[in-house]
Short mmCIF file of C-alpha atoms and ligand atoms in Angstrom, two decimals:
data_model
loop_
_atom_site.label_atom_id
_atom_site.label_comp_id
_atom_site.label_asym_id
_atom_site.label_seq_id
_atom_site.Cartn_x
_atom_site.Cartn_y
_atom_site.Cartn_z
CA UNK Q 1 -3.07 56.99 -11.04
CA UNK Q 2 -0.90 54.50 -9.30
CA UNK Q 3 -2.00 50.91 -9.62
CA UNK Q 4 -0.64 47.64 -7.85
CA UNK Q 5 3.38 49.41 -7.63
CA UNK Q 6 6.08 47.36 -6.54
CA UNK Q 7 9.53 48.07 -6.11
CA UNK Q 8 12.58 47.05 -4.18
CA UNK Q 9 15.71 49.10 -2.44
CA UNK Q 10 18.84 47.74 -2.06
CA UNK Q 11 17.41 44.22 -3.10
CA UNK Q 12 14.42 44.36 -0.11
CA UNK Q 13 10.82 44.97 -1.61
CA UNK Q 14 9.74 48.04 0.07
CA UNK Q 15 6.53 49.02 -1.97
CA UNK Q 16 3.80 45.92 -2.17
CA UNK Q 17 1.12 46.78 -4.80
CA UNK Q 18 -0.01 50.22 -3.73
CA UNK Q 19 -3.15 51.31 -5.07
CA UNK Q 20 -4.33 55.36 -5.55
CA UNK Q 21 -6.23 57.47 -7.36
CA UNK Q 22 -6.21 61.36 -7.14
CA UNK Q 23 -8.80 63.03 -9.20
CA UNK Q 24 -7.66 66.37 -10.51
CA UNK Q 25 -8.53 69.49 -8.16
CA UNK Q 26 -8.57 67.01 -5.28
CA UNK Q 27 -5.95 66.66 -2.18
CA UNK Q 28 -5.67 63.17 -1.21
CA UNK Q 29 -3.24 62.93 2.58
CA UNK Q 30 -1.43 59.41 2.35
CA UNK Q 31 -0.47 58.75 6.22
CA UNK Q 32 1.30 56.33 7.50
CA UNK Q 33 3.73 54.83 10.65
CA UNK Q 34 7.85 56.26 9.92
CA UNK Q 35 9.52 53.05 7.67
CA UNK Q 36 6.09 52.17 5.91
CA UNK Q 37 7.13 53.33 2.57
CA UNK Q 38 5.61 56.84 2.57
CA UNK Q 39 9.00 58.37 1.05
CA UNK Q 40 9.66 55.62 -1.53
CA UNK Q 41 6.55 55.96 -3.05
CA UNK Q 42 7.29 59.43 -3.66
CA UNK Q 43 10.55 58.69 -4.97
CA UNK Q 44 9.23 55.68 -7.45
CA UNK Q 45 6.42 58.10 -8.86
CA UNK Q 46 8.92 60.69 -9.27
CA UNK Q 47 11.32 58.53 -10.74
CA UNK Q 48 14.88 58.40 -8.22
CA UNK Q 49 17.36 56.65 -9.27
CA UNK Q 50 18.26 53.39 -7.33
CA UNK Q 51 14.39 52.30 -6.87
CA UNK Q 52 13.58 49.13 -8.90
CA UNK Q 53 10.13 48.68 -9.87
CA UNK Q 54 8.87 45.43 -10.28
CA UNK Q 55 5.45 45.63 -11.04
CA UNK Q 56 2.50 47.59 -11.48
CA UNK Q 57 2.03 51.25 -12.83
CA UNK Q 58 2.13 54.63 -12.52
CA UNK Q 59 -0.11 57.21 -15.24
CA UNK Q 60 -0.60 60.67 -15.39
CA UNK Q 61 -3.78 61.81 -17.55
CA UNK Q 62 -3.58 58.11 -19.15
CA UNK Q 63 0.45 58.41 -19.73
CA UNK Q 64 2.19 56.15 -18.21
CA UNK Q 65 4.97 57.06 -16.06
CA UNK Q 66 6.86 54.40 -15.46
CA UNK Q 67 10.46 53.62 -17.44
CA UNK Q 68 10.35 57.51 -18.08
CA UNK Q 69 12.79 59.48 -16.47
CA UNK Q 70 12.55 62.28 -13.87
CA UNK Q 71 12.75 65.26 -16.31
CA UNK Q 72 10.19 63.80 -18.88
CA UNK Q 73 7.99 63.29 -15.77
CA UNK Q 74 8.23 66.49 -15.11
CA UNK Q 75 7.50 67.71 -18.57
CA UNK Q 76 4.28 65.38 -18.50
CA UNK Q 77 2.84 67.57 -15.42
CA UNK Q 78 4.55 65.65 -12.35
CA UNK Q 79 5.88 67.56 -9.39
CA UNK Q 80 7.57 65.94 -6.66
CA UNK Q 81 8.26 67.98 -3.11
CA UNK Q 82 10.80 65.93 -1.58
CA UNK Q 83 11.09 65.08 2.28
CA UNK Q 84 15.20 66.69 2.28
CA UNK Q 85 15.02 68.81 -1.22
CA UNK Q 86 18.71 68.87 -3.32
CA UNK Q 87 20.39 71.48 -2.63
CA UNK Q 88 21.63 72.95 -6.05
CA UNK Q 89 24.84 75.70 -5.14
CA UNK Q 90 25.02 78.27 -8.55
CA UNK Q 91 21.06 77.66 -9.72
CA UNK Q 92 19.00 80.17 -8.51
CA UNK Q 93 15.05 79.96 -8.52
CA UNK Q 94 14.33 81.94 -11.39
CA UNK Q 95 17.12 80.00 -13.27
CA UNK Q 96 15.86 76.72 -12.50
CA UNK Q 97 12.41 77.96 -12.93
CA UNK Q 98 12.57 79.55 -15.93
CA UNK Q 99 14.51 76.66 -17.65
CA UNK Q 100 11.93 73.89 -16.45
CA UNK Q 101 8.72 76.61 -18.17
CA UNK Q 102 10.63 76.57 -20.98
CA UNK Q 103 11.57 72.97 -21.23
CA UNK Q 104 7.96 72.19 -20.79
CA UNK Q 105 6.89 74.72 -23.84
CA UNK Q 106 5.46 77.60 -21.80
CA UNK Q 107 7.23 80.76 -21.90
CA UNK Q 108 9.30 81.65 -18.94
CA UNK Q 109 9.87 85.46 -19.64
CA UNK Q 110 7.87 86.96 -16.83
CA UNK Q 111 9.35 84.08 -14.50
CA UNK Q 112 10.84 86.74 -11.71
CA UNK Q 113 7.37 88.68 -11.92
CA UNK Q 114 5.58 85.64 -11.26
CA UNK Q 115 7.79 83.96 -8.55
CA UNK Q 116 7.88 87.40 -6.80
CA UNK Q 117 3.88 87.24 -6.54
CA UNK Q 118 3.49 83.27 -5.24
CA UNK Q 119 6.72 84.28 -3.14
CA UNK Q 120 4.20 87.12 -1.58
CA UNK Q 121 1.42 84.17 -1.12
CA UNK Q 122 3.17 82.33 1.40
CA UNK Q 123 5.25 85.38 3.15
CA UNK Q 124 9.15 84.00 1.51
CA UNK Q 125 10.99 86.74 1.85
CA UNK Q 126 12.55 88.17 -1.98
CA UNK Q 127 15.94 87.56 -0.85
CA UNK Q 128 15.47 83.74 -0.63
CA UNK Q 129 14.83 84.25 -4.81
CA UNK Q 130 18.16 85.47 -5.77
CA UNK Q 131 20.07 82.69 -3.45
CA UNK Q 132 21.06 79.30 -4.97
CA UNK Q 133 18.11 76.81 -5.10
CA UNK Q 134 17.43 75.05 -1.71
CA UNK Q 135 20.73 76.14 -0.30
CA UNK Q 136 21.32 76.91 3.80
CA UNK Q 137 17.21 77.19 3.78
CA UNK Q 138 15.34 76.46 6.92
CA UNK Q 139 13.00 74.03 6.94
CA UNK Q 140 10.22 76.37 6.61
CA UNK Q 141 11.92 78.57 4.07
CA UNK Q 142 12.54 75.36 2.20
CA UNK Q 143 8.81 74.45 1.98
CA UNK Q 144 7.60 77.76 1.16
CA UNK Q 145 9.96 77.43 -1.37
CA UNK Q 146 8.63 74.71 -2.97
CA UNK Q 147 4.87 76.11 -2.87
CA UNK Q 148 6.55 79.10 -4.79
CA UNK Q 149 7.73 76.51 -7.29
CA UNK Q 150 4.33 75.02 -7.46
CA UNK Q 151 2.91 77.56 -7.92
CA UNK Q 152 5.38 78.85 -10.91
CA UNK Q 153 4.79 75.56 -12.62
CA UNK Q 154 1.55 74.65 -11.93
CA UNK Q 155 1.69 70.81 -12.58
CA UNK Q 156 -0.83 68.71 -13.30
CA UNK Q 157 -0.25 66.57 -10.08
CA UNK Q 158 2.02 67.36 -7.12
CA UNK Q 159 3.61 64.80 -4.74
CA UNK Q 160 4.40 66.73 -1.60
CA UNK Q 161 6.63 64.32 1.21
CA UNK Q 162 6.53 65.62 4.80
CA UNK Q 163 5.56 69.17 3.79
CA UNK Q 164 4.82 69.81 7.26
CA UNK Q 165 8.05 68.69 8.59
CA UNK Q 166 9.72 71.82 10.31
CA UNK Q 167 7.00 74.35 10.07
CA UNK Q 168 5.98 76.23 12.66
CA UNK Q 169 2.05 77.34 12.46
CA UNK Q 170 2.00 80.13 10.35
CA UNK Q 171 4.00 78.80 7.74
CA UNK Q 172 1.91 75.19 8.30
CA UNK Q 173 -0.83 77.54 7.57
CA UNK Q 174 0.36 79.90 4.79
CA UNK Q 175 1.67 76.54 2.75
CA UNK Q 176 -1.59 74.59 3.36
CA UNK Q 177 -3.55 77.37 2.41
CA UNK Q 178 -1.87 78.03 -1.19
CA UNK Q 179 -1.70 74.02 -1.68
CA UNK Q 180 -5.36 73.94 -1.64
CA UNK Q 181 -5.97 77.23 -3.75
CA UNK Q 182 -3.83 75.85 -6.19
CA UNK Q 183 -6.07 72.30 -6.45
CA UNK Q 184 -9.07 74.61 -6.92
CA UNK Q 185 -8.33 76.87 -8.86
CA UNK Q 186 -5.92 75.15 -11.79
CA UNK Q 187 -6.84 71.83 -11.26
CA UNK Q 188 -3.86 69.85 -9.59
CA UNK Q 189 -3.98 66.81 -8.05
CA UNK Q 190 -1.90 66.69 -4.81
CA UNK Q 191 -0.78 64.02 -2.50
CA UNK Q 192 0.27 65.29 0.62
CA UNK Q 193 2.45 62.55 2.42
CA UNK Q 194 2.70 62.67 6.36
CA UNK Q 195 2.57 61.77 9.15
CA UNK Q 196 0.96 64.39 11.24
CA UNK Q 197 -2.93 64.78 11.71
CA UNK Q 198 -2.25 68.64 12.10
CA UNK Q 199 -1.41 69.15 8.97
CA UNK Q 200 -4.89 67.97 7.84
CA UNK Q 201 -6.20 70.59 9.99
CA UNK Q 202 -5.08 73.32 7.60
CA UNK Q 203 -5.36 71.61 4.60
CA UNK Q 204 -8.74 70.12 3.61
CA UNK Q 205 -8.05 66.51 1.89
CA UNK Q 206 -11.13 64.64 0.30
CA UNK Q 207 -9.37 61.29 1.01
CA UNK Q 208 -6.84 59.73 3.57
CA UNK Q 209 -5.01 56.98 2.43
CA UNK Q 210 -3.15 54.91 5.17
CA UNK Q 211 0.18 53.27 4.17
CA UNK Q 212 1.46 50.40 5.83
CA UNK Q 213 4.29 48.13 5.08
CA UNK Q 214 4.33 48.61 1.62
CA UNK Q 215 0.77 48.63 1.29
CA UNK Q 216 -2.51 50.71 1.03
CA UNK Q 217 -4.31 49.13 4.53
CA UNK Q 218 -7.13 51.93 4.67
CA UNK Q 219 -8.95 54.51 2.82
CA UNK Q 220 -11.82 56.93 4.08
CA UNK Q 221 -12.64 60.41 4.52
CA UNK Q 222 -11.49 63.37 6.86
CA UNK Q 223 -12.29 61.57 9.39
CA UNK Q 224 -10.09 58.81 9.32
CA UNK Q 225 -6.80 61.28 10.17
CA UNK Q 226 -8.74 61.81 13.25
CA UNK Q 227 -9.58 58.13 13.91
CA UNK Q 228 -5.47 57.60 13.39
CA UNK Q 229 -4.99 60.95 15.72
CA UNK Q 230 -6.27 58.62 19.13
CA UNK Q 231 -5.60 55.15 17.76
CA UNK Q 232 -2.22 55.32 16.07
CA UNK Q 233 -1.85 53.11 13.66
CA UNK Q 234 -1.65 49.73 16.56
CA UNK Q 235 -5.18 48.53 14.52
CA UNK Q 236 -3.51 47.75 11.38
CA UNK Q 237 -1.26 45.39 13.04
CA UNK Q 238 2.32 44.84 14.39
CA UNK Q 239 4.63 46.41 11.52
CA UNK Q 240 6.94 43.55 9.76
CA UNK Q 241 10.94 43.18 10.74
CA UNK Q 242 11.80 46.55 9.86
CA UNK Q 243 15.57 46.76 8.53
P1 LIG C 301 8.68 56.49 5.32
O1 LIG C 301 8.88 57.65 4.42
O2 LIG C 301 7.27 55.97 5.31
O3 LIG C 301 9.14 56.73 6.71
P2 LIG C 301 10.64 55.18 3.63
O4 LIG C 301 10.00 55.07 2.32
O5 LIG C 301 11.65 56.29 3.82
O6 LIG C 301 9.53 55.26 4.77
O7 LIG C 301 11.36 53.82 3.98
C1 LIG C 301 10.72 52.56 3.86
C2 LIG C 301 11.69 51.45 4.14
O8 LIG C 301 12.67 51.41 3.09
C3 LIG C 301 12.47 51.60 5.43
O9 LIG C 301 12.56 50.34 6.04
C4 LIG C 301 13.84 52.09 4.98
O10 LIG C 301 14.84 51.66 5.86
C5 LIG C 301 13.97 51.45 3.63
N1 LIG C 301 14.80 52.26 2.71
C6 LIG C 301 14.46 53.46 2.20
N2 LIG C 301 15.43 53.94 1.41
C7 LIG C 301 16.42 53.02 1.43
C8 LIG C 301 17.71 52.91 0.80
N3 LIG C 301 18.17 53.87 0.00
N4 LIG C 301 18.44 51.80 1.06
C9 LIG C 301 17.97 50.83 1.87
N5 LIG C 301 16.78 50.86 2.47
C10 LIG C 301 16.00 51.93 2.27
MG1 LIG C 302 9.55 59.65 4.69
#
């Protein structure tokens, strides 16, 4: 899915030919020390503004990604769970929702019905629904939110940064555990970006990708999250002048 990607912030070349492949139904972890590139990779798949990419590419089923932007990603099956979502003051869920179903050819009539049940999944309260997308949430609110949205859309491959970040263990668990029905059952590739081992404990990945500097330094199983757990990440070498 993403082959030898490049691409350069603010003139500095952050991402240095990454290499990944997610098959669909699987959950692939990409780990990695904080600076290493974790969040810009999201942001290049997903298409940001104010990444340039210099090389390489990016396909979904074959389509390549790359040059398109964010909403026709989006369209093609790409969802991307960001680190700090946007908050967006006078769209509510079922607004926002209902408009991306629709935009994507799927009919979004029974949109409340539906985000009402994967809202039940994961425990989000109905009152989060009706409030403007992603605004004044807490941080697990926020990412329950987004498995609600997932689970509305059901893309073809989800991107999820730091979706562990401010949990406490329930909602670690109650996330984890709808991420992984969702691979199963309708077939969506994930890659779950962090950089916590306990967040592989409630969510079963086939593959652990480690993400260093700009570049994929380590592949392997389960396991590997483990091996990282006592080692940190010293055996891959000193990181590079960070700026
Ligand atoms: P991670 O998510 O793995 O912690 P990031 O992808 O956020 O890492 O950052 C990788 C590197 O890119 C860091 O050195 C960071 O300072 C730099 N960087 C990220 N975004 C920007 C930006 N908008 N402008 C300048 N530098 C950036
Ligand atoms: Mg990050």
């Amino acid at each position: 899915m993403v082959e030898g990607l490049r691409a350069d912030v603010a003139g500095r070349e952050i991402l240095r030919g990454v290499d990944l492949t997610v098959s669909s139904g699987e959950v692939h972890a990409v780990m990695g020390p904080n600076g290493s590139g974790k969040s810009t990779l999201s942001h290049v798949i997903a298409g940001r503004p104010g990444y340039e990419v210099t090389g390489g590419s990016v396909r979904l089923d074959g389509v390549e990604l790359l040059g398109k932007p964010a909403w026709q990603r989006a369209q093609a099956g790409l969802f991307l769970g960001m680190q700090y979502p946007v908050e967006v003051p006078g769209v509510s869920m079922a607004g926002a929702l209902g408009e991306a179903l629709r935009a994507s050819g799927r009919g979004g009539e029974d949109v409340a019905a539906r985000i009402a049940e994967e809202a039940a999944a994961v425990g989000l309260d109905e009152v989060f629904l009706s409030r403007p997308l992603n605004v004044d949430l807490s941080g697990g609110e926020r990412k329950r939110n987004e498995v609600v949205q997932l689970g509305v859309l059901r893309p073809r491959v989800a991107v999820l940064d730091e979706i562990d970040s401010g949990l406490d263990v329930d909602a670690l668990r109650a996330v984890s555990r709808r991420v992984a029905q969702l691979a199963t059952e309708t077939g969506m590739a994930v890659l779950a970006i962090t950089h916590y081992q306990r967040l592989l404990a409630e969510l079963p990945v086939a593959r652990v990708h480690v993400l260093r500097a700009g570049r994929v330094v380590d592949s392997g199983g389960p396991e590997l999250a483990l091996e990282l757990e006592r080692t940190g990440y010293a055996a891959y070498g000193a990181e590079e002048a960070a700026g």
